[in-house]
PDB file of C-alpha atoms in Angstrom:
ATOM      1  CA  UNK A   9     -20.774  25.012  -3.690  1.00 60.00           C
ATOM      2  CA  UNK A  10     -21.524  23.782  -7.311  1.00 87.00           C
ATOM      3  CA  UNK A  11     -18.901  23.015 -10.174  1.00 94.00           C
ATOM      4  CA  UNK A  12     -20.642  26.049 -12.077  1.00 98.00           C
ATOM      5  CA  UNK A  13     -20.769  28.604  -8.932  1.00 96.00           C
ATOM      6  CA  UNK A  14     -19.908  32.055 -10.575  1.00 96.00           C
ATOM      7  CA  UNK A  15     -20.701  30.944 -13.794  1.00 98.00           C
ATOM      8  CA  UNK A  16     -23.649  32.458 -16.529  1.00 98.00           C
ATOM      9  CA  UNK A  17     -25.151  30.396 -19.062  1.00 98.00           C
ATOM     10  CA  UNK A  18     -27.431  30.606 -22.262  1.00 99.00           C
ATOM     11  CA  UNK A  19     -30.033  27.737 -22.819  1.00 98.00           C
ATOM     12  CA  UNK A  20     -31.717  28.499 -26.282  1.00 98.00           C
ATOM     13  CA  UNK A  21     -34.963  26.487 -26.285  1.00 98.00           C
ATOM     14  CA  UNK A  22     -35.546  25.768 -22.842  1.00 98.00           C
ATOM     15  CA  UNK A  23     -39.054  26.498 -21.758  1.00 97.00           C
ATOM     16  CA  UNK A  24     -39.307  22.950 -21.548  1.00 96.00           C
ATOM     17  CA  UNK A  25     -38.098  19.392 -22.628  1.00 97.00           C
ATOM     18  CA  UNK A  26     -34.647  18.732 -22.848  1.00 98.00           C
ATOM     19  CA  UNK A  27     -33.768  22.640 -22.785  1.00 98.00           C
ATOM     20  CA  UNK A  28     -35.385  22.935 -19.489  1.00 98.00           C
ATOM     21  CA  UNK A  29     -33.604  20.177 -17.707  1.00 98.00           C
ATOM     22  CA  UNK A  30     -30.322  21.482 -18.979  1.00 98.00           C
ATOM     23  CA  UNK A  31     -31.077  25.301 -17.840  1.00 98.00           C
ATOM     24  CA  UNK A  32     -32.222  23.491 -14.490  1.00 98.00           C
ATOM     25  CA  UNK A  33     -29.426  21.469 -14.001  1.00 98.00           C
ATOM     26  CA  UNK A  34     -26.812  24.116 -14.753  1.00 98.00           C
ATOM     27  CA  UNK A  35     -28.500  26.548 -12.337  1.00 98.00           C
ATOM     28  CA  UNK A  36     -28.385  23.616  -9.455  1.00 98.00           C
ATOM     29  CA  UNK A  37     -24.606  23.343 -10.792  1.00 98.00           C
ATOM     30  CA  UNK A  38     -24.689  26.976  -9.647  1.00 98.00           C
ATOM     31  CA  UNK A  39     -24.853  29.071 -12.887  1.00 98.00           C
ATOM     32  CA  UNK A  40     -26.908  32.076 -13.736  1.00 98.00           C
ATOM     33  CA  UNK A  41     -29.097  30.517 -16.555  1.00 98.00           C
ATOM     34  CA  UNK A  42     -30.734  32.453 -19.712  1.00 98.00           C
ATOM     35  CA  UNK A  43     -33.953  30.596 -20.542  1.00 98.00           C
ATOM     36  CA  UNK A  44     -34.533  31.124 -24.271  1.00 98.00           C
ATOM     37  CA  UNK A  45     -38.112  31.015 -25.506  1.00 98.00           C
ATOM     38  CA  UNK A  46     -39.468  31.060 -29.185  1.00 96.00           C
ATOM     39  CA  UNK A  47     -43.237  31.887 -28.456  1.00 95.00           C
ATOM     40  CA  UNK A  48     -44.547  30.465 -25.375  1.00 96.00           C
ATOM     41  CA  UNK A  49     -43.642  32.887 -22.509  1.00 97.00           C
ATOM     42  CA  UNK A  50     -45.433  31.164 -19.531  1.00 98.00           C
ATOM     43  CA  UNK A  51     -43.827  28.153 -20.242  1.00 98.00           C
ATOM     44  CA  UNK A  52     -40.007  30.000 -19.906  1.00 98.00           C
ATOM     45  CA  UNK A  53     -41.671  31.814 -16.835  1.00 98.00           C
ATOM     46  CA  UNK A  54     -42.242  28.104 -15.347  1.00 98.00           C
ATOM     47  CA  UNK A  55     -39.014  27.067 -15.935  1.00 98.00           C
ATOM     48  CA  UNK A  56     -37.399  30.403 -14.187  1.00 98.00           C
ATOM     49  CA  UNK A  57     -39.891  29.683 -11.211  1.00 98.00           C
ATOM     50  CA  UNK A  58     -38.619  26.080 -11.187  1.00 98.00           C
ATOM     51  CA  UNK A  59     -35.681  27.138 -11.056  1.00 98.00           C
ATOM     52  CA  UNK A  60     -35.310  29.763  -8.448  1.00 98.00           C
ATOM     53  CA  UNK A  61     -37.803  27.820  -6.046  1.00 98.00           C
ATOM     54  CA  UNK A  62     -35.008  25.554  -5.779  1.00 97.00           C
ATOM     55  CA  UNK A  63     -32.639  27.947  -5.279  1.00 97.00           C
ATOM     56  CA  UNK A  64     -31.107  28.991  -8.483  1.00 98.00           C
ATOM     57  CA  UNK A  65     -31.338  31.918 -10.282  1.00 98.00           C
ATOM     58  CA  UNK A  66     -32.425  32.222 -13.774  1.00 98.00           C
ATOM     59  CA  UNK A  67     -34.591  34.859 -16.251  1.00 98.00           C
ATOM     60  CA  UNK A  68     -36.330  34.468 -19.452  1.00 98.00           C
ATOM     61  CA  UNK A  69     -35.474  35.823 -23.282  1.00 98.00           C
ATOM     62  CA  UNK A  70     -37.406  35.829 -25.979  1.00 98.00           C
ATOM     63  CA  UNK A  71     -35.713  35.573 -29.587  1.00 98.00           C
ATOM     64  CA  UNK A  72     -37.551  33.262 -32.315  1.00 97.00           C
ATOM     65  CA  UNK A  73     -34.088  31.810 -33.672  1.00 98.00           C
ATOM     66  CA  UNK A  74     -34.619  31.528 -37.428  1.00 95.00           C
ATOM     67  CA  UNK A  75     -35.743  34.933 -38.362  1.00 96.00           C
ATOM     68  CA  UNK A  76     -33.553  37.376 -39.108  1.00 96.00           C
ATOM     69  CA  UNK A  77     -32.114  39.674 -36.919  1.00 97.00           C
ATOM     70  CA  UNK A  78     -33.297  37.034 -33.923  1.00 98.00           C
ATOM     71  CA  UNK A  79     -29.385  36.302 -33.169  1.00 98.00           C
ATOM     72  CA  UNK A  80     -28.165  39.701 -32.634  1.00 98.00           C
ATOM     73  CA  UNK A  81     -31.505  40.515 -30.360  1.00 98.00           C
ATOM     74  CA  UNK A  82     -31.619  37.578 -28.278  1.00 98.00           C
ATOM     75  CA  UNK A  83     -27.817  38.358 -26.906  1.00 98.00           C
ATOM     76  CA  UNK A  84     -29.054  41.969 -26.742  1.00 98.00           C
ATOM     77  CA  UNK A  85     -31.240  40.421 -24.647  1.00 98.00           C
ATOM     78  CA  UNK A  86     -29.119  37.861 -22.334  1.00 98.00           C
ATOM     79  CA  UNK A  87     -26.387  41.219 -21.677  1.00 98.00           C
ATOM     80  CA  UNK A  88     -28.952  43.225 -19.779  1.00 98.00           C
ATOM     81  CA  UNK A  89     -30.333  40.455 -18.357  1.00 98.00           C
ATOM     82  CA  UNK A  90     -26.828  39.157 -17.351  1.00 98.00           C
ATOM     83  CA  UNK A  91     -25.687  42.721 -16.247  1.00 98.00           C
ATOM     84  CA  UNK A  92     -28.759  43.070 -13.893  1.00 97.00           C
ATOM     85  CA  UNK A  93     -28.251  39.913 -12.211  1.00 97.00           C
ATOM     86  CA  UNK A  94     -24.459  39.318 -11.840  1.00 97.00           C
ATOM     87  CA  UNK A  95     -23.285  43.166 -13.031  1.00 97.00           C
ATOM     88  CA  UNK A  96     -21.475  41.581 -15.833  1.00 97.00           C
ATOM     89  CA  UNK A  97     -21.911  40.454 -19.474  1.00 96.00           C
ATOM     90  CA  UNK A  98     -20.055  37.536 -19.072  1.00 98.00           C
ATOM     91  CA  UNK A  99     -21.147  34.552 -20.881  1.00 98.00           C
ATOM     92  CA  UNK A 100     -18.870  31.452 -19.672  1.00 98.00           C
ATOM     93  CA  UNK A 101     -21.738  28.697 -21.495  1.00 99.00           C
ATOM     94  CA  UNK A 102     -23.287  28.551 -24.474  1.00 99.00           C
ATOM     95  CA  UNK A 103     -26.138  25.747 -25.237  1.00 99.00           C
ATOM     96  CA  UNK A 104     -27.493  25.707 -28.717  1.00 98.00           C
ATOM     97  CA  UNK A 105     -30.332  23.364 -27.795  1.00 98.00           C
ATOM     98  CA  UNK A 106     -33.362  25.076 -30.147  1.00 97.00           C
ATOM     99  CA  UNK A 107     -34.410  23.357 -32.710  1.00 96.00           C
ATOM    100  CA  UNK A 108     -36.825  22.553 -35.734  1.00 94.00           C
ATOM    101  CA  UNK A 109     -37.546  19.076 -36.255  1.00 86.00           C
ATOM    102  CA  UNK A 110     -39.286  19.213 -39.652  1.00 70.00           C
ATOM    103  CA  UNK A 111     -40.790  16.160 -39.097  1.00 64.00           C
ATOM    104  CA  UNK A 112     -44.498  15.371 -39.533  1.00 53.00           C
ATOM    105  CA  UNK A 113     -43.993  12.477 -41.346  1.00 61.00           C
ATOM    106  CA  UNK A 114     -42.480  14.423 -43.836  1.00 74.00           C
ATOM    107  CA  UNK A 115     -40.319  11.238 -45.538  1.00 85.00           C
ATOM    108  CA  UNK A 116     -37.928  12.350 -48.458  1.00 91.00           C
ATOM    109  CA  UNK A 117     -40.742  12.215 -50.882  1.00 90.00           C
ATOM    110  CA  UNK A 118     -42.152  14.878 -49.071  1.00 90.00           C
ATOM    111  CA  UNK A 119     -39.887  17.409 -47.494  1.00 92.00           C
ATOM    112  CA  UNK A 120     -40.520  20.983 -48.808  1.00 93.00           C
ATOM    113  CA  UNK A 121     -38.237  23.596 -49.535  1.00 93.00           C
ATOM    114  CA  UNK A 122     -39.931  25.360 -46.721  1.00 94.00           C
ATOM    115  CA  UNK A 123     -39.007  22.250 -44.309  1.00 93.00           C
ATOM    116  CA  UNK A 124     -35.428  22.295 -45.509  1.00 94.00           C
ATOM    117  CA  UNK A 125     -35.004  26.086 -45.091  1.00 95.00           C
ATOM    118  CA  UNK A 126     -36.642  26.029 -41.449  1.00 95.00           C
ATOM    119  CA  UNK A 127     -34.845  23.244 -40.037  1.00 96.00           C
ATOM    120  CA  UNK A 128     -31.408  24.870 -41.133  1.00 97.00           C
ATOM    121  CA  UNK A 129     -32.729  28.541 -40.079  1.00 97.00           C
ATOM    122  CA  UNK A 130     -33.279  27.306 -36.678  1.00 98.00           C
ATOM    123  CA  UNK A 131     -30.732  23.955 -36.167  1.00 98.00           C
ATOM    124  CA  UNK A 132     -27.548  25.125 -37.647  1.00 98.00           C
ATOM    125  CA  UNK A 133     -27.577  29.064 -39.596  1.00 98.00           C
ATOM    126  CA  UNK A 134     -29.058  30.279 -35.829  1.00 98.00           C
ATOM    127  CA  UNK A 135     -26.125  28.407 -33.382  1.00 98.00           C
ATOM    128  CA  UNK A 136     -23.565  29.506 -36.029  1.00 98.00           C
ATOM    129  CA  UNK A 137     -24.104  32.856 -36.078  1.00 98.00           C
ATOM    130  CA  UNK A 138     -25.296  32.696 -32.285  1.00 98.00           C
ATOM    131  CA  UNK A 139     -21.354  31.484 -32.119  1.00 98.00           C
ATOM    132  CA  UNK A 140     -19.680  33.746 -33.638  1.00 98.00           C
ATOM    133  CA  UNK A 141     -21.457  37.033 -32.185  1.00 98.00           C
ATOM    134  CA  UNK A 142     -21.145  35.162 -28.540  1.00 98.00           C
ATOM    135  CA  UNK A 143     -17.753  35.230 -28.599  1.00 98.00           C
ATOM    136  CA  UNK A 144     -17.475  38.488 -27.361  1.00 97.00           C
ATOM    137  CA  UNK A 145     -19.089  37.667 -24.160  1.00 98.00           C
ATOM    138  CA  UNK A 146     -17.520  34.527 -23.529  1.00 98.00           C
ATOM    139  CA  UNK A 147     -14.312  34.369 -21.831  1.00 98.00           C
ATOM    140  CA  UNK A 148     -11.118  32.508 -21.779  1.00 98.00           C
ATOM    141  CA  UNK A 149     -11.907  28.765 -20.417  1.00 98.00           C
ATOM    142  CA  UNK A 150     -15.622  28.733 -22.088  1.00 98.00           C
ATOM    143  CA  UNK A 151     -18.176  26.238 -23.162  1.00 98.00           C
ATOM    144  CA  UNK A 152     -19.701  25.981 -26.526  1.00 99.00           C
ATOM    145  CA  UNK A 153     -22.450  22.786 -26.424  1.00 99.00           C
ATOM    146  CA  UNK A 154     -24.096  22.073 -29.155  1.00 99.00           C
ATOM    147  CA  UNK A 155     -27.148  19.749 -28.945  1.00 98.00           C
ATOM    148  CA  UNK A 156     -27.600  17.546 -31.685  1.00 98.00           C
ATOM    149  CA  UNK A 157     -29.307  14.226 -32.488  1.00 97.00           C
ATOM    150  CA  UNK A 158     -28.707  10.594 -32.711  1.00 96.00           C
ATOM    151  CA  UNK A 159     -30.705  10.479 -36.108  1.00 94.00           C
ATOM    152  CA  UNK A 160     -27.108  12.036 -37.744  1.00 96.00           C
ATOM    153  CA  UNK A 161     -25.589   8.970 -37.266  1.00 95.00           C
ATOM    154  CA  UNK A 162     -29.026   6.322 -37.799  1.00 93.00           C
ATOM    155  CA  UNK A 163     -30.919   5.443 -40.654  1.00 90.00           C
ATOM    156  CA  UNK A 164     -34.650   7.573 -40.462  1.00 88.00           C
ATOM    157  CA  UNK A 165     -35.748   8.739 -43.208  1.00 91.00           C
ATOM    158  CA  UNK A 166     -38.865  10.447 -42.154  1.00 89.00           C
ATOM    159  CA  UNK A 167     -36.419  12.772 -40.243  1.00 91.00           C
ATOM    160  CA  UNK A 168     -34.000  13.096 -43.399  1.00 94.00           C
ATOM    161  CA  UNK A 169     -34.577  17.174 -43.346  1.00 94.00           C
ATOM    162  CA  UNK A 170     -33.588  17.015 -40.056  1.00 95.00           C
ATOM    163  CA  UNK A 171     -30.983  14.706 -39.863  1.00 95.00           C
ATOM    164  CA  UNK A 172     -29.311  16.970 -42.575  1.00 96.00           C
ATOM    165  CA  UNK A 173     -29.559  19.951 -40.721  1.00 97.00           C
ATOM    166  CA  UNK A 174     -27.975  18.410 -37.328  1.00 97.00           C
ATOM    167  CA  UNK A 175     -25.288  17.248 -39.406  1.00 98.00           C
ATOM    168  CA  UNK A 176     -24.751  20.630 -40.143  1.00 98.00           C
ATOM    169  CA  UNK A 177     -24.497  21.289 -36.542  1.00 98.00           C
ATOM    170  CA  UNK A 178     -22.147  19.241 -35.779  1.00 98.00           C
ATOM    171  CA  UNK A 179     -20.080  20.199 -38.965  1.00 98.00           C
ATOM    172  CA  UNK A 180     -19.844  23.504 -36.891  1.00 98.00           C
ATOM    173  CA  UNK A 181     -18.923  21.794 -33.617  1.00 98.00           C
ATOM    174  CA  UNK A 182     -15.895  19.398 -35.709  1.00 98.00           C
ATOM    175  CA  UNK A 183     -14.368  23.098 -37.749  1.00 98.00           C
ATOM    176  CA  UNK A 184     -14.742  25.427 -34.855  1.00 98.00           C
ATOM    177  CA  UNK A 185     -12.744  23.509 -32.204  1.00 98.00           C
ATOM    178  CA  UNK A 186      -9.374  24.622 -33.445  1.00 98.00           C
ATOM    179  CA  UNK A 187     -10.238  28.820 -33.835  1.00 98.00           C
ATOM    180  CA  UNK A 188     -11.297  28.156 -30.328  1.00 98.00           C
ATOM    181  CA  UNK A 189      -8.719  26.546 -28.877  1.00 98.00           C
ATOM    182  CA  UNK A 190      -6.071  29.683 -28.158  1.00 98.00           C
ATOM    183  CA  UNK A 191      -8.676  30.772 -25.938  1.00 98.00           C
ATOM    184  CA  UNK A 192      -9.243  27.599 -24.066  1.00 98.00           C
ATOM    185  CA  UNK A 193     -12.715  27.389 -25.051  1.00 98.00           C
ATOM    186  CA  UNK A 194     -14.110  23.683 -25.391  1.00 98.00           C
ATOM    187  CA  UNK A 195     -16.893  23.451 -28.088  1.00 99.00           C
ATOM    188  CA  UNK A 196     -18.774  20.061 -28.240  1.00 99.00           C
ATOM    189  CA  UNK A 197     -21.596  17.830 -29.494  1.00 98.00           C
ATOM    190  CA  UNK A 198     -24.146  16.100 -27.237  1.00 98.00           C
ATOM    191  CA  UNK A 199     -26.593  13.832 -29.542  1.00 98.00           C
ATOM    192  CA  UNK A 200     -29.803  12.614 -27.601  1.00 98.00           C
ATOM    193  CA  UNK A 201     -31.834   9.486 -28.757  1.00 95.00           C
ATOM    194  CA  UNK A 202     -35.531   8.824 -27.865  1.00 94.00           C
ATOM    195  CA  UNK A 203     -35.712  11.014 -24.718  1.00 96.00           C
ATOM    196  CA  UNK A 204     -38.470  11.671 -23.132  1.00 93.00           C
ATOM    197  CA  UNK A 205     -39.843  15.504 -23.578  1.00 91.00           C
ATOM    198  CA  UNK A 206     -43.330  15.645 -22.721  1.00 87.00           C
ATOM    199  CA  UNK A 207     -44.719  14.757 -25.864  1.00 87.00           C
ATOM    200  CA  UNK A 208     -47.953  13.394 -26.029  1.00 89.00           C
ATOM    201  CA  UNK A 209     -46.265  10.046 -27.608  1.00 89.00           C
ATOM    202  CA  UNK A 210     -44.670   9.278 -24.370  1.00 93.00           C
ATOM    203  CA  UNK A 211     -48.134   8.814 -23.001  1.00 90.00           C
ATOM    204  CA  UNK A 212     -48.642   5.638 -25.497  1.00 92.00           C
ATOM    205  CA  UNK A 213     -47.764   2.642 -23.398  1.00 92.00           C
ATOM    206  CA  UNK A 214     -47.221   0.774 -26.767  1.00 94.00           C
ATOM    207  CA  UNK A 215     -45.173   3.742 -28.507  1.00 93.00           C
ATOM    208  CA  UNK A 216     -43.075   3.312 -25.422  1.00 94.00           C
ATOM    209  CA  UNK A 217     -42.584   0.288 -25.501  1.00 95.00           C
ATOM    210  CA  UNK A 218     -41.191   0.642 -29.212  1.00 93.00           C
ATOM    211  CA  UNK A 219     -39.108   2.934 -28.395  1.00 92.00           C
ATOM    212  CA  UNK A 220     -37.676   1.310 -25.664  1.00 95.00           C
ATOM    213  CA  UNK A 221     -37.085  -1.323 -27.900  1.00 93.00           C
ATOM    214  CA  UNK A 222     -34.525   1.421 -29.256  1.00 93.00           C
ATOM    215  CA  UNK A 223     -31.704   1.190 -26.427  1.00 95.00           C
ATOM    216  CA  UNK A 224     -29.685  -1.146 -24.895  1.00 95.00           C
ATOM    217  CA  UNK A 225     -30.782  -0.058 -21.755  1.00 96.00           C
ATOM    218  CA  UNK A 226     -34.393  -1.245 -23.173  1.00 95.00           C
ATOM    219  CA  UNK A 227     -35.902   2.407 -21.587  1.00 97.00           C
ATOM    220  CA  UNK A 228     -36.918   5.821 -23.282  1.00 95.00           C
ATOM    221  CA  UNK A 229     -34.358   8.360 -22.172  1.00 94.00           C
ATOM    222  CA  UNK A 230     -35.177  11.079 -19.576  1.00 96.00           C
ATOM    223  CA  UNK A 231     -34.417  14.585 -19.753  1.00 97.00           C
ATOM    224  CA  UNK A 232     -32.176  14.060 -16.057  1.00 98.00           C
ATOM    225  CA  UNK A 233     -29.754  11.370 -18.448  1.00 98.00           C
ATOM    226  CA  UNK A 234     -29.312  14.304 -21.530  1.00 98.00           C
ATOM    227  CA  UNK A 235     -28.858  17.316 -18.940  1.00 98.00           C
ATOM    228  CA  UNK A 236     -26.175  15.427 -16.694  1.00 98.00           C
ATOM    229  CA  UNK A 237     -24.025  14.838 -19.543  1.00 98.00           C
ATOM    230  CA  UNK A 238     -24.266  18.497 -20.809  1.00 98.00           C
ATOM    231  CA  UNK A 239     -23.750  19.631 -17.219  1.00 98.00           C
ATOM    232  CA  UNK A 240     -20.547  17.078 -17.446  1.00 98.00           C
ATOM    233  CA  UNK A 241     -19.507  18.662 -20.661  1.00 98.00           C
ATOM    234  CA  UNK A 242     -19.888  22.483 -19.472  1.00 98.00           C
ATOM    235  CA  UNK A 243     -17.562  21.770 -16.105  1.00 98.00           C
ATOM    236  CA  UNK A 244     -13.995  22.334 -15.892  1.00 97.00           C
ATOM    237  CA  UNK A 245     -13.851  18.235 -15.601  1.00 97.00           C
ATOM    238  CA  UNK A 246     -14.353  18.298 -19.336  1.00 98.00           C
ATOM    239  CA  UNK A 247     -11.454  20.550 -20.376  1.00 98.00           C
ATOM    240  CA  UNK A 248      -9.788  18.449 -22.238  1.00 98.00           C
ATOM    241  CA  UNK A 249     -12.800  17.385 -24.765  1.00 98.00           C
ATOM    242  CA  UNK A 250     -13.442  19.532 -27.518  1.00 98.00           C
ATOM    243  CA  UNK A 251     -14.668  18.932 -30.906  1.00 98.00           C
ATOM    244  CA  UNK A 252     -16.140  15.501 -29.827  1.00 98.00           C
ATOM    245  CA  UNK A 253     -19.797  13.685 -30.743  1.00 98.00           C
ATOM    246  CA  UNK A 254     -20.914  12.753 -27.406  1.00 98.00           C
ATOM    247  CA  UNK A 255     -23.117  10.106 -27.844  1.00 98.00           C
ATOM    248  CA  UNK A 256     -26.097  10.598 -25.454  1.00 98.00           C
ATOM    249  CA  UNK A 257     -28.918   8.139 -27.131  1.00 97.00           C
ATOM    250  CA  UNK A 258     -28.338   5.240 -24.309  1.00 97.00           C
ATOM    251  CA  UNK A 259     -26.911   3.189 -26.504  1.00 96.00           C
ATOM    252  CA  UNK A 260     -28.922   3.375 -29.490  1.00 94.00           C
ATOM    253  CA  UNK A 261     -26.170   3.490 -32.100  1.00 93.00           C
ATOM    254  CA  UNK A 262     -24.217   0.663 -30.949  1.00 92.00           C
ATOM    255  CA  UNK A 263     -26.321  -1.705 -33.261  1.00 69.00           C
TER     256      UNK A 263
END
């Protein structure tokens, strides 16, 4: 039986990358996973079929976080889907792992107001307010994990819009650990470093190879080394830990 049997979870942004190795790694934990999608349905469908060919169980929601109204209709959403799996609207997990990167080599000189205002729509207003109307599913004992970024605590600037807005994240992880505490429910950072998401960059033996360069470890991350420490984080082994910057970049802040 896994640590997560009986347990329900909500992956925003997992049709693939990192957000599908955690959804898949909860569900072989044992939990009833919510795959979140923005636009791309087949690619949610895959990761439900992944899941559930290995034994898991799992269904797909739609909500573009970052427009309004996306919030409120995405847990609309997860309750029936929740109720018509496990007869319940329990929530006992909540991953905020969407996000906007802003990036396109969009340096400081030439971030744009629209840049700014969709990387904080999507990385922090979104899991806020995804928080705070969650809370009414999620029981006593919970898990809040919010995915963040090693760039928060690194020098990049062509990810400065970004960076600012997964600082903001973890703002919300840091002040909402103590109104969650009466209730027993953990909330927590995980920051990622270079990991490898299926991005056509991880194809580039030389890109790679600087990347590597990155970690201690001298190796691009895999989506298996982020979604094992999440899985860590949303056990009952990690209730103890809350408010806490888990550094998940293998080892990529150290110098």
């Amino acid at each position: 039986m896994g640590r997560l049997q009986n347990r329900t979870a909500l992956v925003t942004g997992a049709s693939r990358g990192i957000g599908r190795g955690i959804a898949q790694r909860l569900a072989a934990d044992g939990a009833v996973v919510a795959v979140n999608y923005a636009t791309n349905e087949a690619a949610a469908k895959e990761t439900v079929a992944i899941i559930e060919e290995a034994g898991g169980r799992a269904f797909a929601v739609p909500s573009q976080l970052g427009r309004p109204g996306a919030v409120t209709e995405l847990l609309t959403r997860v309750e029936a889907g929740l109720v018509e799996l496990t007869g319940e609207k329990r929530l006992d997990i909540l991953v905020n792992n969407a996000a906007a990167t802003g990036f396109a080599g969009a340096g400081p000189d030439a971030v744009t107001e629209e840049i700014i205002d969709n990387c904080y729509n999507v990385n922090a207003k979104a899991p806020f307010f995804l928080i705070q109307q969650a809370l009414r599913l999620i029981p006593d004992g919970g898990r809040i994990i919010n995915v963040s970024s090693g760039v928060t605590h690194s020098t990049f600037p062509r990810q400065i819009a970004y960076a600012m807005s997964k600082a903001a994240l973890e703002q919300i992880t840091l002040h909402m650990a103590p109104v969650l505490a009466p209730r027993r429910i953990t909330i927590n950072t995980v920051a990622p470093g270079v990991t490898n998401n299926g991005d056509p960059v991880f194809s580039d033996p030389e890109a790679v190879k600087h990347m590597s360069a990155l970690s201690v470890f001298n190796r691009v991350g895999e989506v298996d080394d982020v979604a094992d420490i999440v899985a860590f984080v949303a056990s009952d082994d990690a209730r103890w830990m809350t408010g806490a910057f888990v550094d998940a970049t293998g080892g990529t802040l150290l110098s």
